[in-house]
mmCIF file of N, CA and C in Angstrom:
data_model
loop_
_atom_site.group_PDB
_atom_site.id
_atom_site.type_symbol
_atom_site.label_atom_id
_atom_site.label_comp_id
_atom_site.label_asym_id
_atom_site.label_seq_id
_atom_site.Cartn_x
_atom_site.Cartn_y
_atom_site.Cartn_z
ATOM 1 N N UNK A 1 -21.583 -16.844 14.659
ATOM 2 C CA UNK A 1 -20.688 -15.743 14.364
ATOM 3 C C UNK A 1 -21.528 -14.476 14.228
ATOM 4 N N UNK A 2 -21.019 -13.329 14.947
ATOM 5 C CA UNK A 2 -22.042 -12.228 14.627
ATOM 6 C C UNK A 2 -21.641 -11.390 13.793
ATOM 7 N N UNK A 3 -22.570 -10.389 13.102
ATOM 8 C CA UNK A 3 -22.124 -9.382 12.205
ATOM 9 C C UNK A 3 -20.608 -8.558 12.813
ATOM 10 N N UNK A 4 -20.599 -8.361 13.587
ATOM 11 C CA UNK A 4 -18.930 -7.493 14.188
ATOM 12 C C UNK A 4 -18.025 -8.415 13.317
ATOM 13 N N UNK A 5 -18.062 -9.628 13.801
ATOM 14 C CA UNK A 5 -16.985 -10.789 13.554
ATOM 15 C C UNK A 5 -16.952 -11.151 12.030
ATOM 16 N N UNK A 6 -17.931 -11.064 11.159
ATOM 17 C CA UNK A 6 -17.886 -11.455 9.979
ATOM 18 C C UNK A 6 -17.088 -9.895 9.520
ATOM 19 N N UNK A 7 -17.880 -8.619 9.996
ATOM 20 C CA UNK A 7 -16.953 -7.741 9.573
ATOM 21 C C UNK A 7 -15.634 -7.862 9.746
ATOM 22 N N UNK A 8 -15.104 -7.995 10.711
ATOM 23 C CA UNK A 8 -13.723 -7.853 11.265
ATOM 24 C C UNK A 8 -12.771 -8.751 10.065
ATOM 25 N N UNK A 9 -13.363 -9.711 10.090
ATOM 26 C CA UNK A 9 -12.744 -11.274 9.149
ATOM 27 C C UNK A 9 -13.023 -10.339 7.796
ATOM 28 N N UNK A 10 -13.644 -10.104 7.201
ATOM 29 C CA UNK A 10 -14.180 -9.685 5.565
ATOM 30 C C UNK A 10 -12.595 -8.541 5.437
ATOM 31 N N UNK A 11 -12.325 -7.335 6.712
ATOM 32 C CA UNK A 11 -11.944 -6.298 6.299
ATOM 33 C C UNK A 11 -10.222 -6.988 6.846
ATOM 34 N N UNK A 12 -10.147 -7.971 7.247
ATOM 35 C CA UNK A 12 -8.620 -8.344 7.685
ATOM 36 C C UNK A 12 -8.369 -9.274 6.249
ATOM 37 N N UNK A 13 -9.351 -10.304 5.789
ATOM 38 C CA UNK A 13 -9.270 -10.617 4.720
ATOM 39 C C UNK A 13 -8.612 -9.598 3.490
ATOM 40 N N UNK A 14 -9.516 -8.624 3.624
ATOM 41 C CA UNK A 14 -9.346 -7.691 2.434
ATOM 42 C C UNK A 14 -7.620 -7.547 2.984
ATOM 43 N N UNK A 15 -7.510 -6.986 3.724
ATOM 44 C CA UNK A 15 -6.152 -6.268 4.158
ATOM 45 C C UNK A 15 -4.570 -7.872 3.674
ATOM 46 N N UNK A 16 -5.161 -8.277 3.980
ATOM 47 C CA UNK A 16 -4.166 -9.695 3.778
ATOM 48 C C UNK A 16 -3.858 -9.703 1.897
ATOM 49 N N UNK A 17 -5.035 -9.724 1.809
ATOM 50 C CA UNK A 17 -5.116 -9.887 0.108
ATOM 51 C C UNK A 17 -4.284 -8.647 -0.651
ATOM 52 N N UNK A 18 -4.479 -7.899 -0.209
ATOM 53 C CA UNK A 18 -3.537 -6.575 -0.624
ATOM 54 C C UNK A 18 -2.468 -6.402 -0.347
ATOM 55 N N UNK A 19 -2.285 -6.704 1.000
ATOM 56 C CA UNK A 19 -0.810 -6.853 1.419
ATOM 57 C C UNK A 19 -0.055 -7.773 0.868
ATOM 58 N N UNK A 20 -0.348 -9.070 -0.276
ATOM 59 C CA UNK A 20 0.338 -10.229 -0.845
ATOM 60 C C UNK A 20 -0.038 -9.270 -2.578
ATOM 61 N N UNK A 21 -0.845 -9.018 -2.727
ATOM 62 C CA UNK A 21 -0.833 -8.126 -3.883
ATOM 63 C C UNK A 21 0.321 -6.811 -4.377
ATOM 64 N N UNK A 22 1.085 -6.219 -2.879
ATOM 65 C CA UNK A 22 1.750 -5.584 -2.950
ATOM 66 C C UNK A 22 3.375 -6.155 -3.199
ATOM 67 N N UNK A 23 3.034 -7.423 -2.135
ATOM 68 C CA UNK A 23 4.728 -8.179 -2.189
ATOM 69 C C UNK A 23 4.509 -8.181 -3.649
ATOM 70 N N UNK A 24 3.729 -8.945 -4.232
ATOM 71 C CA UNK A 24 4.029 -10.048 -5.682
ATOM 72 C C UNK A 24 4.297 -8.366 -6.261
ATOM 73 N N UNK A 25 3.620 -7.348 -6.812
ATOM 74 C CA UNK A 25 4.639 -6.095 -7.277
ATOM 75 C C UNK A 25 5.543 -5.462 -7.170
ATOM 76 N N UNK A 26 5.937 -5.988 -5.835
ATOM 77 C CA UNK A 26 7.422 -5.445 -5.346
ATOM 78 C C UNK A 26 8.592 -6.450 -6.095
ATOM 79 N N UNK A 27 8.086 -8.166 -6.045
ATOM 80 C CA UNK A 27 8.976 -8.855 -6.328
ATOM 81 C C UNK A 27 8.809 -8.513 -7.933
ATOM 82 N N UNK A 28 7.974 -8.879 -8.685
ATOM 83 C CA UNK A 28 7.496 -9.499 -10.048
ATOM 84 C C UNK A 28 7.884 -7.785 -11.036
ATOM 85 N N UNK A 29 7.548 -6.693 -10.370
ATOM 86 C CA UNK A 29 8.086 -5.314 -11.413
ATOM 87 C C UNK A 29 9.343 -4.818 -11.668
ATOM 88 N N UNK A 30 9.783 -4.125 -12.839
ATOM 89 C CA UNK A 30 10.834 -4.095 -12.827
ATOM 90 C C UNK A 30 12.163 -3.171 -12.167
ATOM 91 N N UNK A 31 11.477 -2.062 -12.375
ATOM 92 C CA UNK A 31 12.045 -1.017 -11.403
ATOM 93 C C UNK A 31 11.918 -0.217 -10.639
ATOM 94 N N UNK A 32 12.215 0.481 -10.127
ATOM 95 C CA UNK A 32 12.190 1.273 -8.949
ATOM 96 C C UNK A 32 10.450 2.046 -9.042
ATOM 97 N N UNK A 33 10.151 2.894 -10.109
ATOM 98 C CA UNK A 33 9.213 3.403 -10.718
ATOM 99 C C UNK A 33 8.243 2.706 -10.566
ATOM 100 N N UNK A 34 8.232 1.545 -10.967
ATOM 101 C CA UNK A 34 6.669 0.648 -11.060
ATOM 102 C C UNK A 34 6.767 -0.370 -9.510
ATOM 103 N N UNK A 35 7.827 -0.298 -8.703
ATOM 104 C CA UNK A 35 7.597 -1.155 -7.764
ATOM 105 C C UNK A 35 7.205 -0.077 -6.437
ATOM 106 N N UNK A 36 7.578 0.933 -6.710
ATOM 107 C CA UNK A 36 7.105 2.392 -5.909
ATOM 108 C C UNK A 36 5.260 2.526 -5.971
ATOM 109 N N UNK A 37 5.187 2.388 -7.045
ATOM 110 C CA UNK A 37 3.446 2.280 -8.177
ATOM 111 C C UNK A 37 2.847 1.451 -7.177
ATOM 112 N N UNK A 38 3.028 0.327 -7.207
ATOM 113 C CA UNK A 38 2.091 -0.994 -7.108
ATOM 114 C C UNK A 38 2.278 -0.922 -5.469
ATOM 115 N N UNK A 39 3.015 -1.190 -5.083
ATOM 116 C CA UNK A 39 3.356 -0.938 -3.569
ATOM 117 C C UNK A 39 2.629 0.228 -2.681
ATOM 118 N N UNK A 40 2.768 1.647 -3.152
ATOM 119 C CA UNK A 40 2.836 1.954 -2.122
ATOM 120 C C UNK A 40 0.589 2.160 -2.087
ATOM 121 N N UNK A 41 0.586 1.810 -3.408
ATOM 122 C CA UNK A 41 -1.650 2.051 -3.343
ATOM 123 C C UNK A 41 -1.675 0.368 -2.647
ATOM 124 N N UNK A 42 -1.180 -0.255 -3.116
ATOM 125 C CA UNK A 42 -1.732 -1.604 -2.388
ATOM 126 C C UNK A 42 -1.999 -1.647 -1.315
ATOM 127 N N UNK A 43 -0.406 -1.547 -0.690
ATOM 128 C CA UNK A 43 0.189 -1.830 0.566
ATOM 129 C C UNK A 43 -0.682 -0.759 1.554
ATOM 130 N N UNK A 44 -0.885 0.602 1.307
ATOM 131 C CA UNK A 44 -1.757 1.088 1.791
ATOM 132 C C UNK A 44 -3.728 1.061 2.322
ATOM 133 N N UNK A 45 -3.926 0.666 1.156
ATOM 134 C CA UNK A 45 -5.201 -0.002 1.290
ATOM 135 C C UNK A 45 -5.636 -1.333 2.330
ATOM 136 N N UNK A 46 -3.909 -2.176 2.173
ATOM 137 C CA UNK A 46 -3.920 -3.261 3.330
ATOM 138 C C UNK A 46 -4.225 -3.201 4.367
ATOM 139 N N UNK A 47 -3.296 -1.891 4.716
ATOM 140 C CA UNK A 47 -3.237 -1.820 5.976
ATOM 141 C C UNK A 47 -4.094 -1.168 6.311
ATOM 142 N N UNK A 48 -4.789 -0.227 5.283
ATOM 143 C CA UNK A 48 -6.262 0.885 5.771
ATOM 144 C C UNK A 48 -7.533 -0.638 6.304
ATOM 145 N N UNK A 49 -7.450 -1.944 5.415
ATOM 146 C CA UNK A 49 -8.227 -2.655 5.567
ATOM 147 C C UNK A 49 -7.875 -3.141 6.814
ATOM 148 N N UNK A 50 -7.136 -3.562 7.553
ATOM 149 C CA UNK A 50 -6.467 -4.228 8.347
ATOM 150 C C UNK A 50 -6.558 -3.320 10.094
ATOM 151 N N UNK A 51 -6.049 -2.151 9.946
ATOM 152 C CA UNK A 51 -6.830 -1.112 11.076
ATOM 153 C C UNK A 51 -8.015 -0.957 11.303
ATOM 154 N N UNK A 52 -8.964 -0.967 10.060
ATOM 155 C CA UNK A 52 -10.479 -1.215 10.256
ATOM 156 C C UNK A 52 -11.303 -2.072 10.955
ATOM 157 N N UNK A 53 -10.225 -3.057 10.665
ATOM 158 C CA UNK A 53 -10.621 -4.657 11.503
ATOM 159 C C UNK A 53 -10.449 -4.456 12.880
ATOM 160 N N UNK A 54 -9.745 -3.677 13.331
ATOM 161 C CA UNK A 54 -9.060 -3.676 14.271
ATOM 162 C C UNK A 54 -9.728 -2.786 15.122
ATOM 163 N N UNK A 55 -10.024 -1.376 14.276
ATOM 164 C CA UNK A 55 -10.585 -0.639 15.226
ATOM 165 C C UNK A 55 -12.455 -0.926 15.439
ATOM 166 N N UNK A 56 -12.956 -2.012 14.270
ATOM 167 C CA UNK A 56 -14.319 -2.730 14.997
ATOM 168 C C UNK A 56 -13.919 -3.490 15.888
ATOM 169 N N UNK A 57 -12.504 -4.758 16.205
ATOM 170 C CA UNK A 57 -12.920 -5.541 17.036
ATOM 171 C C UNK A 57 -12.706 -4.842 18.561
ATOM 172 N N UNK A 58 -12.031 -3.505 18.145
ATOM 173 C CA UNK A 58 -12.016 -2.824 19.832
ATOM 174 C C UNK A 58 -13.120 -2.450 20.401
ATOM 175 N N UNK A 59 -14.391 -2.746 19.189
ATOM 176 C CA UNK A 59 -15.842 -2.136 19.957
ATOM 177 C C UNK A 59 -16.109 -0.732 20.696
ATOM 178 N N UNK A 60 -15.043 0.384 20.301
ATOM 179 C CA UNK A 60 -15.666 1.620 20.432
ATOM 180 C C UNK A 60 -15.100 2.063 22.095
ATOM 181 N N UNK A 61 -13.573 1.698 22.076
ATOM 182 C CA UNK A 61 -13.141 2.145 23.588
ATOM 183 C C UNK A 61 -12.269 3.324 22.955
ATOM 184 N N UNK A 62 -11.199 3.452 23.484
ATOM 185 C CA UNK A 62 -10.016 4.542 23.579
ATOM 186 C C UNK A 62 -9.089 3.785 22.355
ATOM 187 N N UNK A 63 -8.899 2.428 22.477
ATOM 188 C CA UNK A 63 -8.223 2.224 21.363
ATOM 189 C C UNK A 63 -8.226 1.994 20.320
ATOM 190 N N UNK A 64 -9.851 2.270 19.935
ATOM 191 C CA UNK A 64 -10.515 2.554 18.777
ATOM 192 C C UNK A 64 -10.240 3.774 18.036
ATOM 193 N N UNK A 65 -10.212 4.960 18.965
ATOM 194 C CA UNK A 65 -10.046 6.268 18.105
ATOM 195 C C UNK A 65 -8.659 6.078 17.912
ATOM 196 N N UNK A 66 -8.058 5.221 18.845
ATOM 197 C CA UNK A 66 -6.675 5.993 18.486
ATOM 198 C C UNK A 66 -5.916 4.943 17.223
ATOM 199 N N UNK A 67 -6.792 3.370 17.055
ATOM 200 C CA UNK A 67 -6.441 3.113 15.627
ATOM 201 C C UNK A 67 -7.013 3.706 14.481
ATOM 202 N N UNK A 68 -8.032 4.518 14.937
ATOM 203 C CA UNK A 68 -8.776 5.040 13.590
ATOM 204 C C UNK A 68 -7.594 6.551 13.256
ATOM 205 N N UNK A 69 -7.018 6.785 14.122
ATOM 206 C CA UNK A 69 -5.952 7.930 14.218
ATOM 207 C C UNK A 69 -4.752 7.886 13.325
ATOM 208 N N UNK A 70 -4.695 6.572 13.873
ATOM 209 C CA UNK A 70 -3.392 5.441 12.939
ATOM 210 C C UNK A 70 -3.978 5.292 11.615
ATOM 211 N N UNK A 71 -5.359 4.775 11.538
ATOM 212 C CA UNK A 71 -5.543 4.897 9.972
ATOM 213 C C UNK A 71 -5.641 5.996 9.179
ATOM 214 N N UNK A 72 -6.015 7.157 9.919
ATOM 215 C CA UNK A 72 -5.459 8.459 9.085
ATOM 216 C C UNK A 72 -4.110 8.542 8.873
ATOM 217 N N UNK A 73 -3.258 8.309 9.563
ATOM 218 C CA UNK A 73 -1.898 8.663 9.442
ATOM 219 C C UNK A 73 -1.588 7.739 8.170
ATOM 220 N N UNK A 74 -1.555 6.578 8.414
ATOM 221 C CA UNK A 74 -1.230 5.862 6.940
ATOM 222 C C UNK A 74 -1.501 6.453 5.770
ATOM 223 N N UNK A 75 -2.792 6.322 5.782
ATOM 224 C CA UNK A 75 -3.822 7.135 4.573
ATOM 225 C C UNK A 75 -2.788 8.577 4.146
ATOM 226 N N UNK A 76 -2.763 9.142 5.016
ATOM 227 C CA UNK A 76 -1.746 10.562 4.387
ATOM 228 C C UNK A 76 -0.270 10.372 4.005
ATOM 229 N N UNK A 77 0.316 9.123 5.073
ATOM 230 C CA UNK A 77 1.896 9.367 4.993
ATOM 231 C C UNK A 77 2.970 8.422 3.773
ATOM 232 N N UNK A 78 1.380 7.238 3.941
ATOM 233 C CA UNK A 78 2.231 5.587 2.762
ATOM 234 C C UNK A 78 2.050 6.569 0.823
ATOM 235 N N UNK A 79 1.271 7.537 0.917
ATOM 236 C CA UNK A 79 1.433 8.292 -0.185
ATOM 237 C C UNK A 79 2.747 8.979 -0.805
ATOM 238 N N UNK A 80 2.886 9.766 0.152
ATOM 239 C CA UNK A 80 3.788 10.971 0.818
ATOM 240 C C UNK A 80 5.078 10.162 0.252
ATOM 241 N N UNK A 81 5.342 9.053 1.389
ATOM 242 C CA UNK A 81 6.197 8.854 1.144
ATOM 243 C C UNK A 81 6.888 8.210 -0.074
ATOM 244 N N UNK A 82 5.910 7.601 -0.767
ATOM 245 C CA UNK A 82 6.374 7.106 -1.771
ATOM 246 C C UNK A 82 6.409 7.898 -2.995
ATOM 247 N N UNK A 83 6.044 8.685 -3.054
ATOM 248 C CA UNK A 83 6.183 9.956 -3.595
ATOM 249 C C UNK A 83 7.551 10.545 -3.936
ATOM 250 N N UNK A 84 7.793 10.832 -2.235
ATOM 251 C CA UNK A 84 9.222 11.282 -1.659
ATOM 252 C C UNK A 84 10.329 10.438 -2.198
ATOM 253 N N UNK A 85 9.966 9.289 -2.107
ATOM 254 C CA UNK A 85 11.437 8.331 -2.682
ATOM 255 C C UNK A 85 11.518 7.967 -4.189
ATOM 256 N N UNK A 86 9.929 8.245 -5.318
ATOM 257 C CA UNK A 86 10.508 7.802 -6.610
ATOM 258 C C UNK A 86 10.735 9.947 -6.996
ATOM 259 N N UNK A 87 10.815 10.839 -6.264
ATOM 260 C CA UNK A 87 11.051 11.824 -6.963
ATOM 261 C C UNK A 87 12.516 12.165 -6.187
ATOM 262 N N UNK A 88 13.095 11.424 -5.038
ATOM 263 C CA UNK A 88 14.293 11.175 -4.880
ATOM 264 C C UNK A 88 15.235 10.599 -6.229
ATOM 265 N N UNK A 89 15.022 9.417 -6.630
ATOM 266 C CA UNK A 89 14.908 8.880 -7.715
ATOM 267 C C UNK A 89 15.287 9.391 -8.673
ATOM 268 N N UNK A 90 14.339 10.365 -9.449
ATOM 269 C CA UNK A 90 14.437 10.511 -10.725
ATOM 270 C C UNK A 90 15.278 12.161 -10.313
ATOM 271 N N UNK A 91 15.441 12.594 -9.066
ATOM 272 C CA UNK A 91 16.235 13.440 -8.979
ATOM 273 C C UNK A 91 18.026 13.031 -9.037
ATOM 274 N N UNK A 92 17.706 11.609 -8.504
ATOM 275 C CA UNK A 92 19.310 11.252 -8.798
ATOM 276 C C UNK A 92 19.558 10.690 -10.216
ATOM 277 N N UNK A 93 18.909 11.040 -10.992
ATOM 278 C CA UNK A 93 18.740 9.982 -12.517
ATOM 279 C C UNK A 93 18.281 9.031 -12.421
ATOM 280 N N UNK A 94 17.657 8.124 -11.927
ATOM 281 C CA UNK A 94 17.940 7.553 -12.135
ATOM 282 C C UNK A 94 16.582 6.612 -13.147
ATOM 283 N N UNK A 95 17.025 6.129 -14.673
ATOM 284 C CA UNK A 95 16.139 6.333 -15.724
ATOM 285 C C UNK A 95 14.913 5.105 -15.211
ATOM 286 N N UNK A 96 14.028 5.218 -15.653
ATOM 287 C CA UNK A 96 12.915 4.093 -15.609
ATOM 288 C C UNK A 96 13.037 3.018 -16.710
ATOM 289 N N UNK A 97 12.637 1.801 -16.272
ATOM 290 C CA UNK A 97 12.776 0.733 -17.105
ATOM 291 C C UNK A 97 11.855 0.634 -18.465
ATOM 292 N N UNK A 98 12.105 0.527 -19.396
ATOM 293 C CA UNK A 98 11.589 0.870 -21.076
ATOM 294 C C UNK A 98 11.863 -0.368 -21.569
ATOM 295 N N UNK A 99 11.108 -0.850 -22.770
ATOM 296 C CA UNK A 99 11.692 -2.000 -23.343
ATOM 297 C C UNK A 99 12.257 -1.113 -24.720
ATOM 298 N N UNK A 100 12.839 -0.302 -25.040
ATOM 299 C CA UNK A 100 13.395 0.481 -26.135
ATOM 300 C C UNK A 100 14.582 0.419 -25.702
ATOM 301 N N UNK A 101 15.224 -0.315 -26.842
ATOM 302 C CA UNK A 101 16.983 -0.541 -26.460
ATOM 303 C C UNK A 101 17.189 0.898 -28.178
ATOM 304 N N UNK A 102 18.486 0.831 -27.289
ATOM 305 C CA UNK A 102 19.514 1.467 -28.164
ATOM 306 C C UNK A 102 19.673 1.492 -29.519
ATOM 307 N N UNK A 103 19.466 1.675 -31.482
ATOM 308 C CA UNK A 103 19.746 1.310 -32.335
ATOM 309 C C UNK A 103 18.723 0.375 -32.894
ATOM 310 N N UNK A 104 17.515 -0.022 -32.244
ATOM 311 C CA UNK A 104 15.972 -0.416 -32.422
ATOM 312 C C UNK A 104 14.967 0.316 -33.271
ATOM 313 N N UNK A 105 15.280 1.043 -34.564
ATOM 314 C CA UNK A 105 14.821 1.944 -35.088
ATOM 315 C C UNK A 105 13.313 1.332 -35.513
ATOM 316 N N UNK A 106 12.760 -0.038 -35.318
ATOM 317 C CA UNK A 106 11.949 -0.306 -35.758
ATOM 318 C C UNK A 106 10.318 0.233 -35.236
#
């Protein structure tokens, strides 16, 4: 196995691991707020790991720059957007999950 290939495997690894790091916060958090949180840094990093892989195993042709192009775009937009949808959110009210109930003066 040569160094390319152990890279490629190490940075698709990484990308896999994050990308199941993101489901389990999407499923396992409670609301909108914290599943926006965990999701959108994970899920991003996945896929930043995962293009990386991708644009070593192309070995430096045309479709190298243009996944490394793609990994800028992620990098700027999986932010953005998640951004965009929890300040959608709290523009429609809608409250974040608290464990402080009602008449709990304690």
């Amino acid at each position: 196995m040569t160094p390319r290939e152990i890279a490629v495997l190490v940075l698709a690894i990484g990308g896999v691991f994050f990308a199941v790091v993101a489901v389990v916060g999407l499923v396992r958090l409670p609301d909108l707020y914290t599943r926006a949180h965990s999701t959108s840094k994970s899920e991003t990093l996945g896929a930043v790991l995962m293009l990386a892989a991708v644009a070593i195993a192309f070995e430096g042709n045309l479709s190298t720059v243009k996944t490394i192009l793609l990994l800028v775009f992620m990098f700027l937009t999986n932010p953005t957007a998640a951004h965009a949808i929890v300040r959608a959110a709290a523009d429609q009210g809608i409250e974040p999950w608290t464990t402080d109930t009602e008449g709990d003066d304690s």
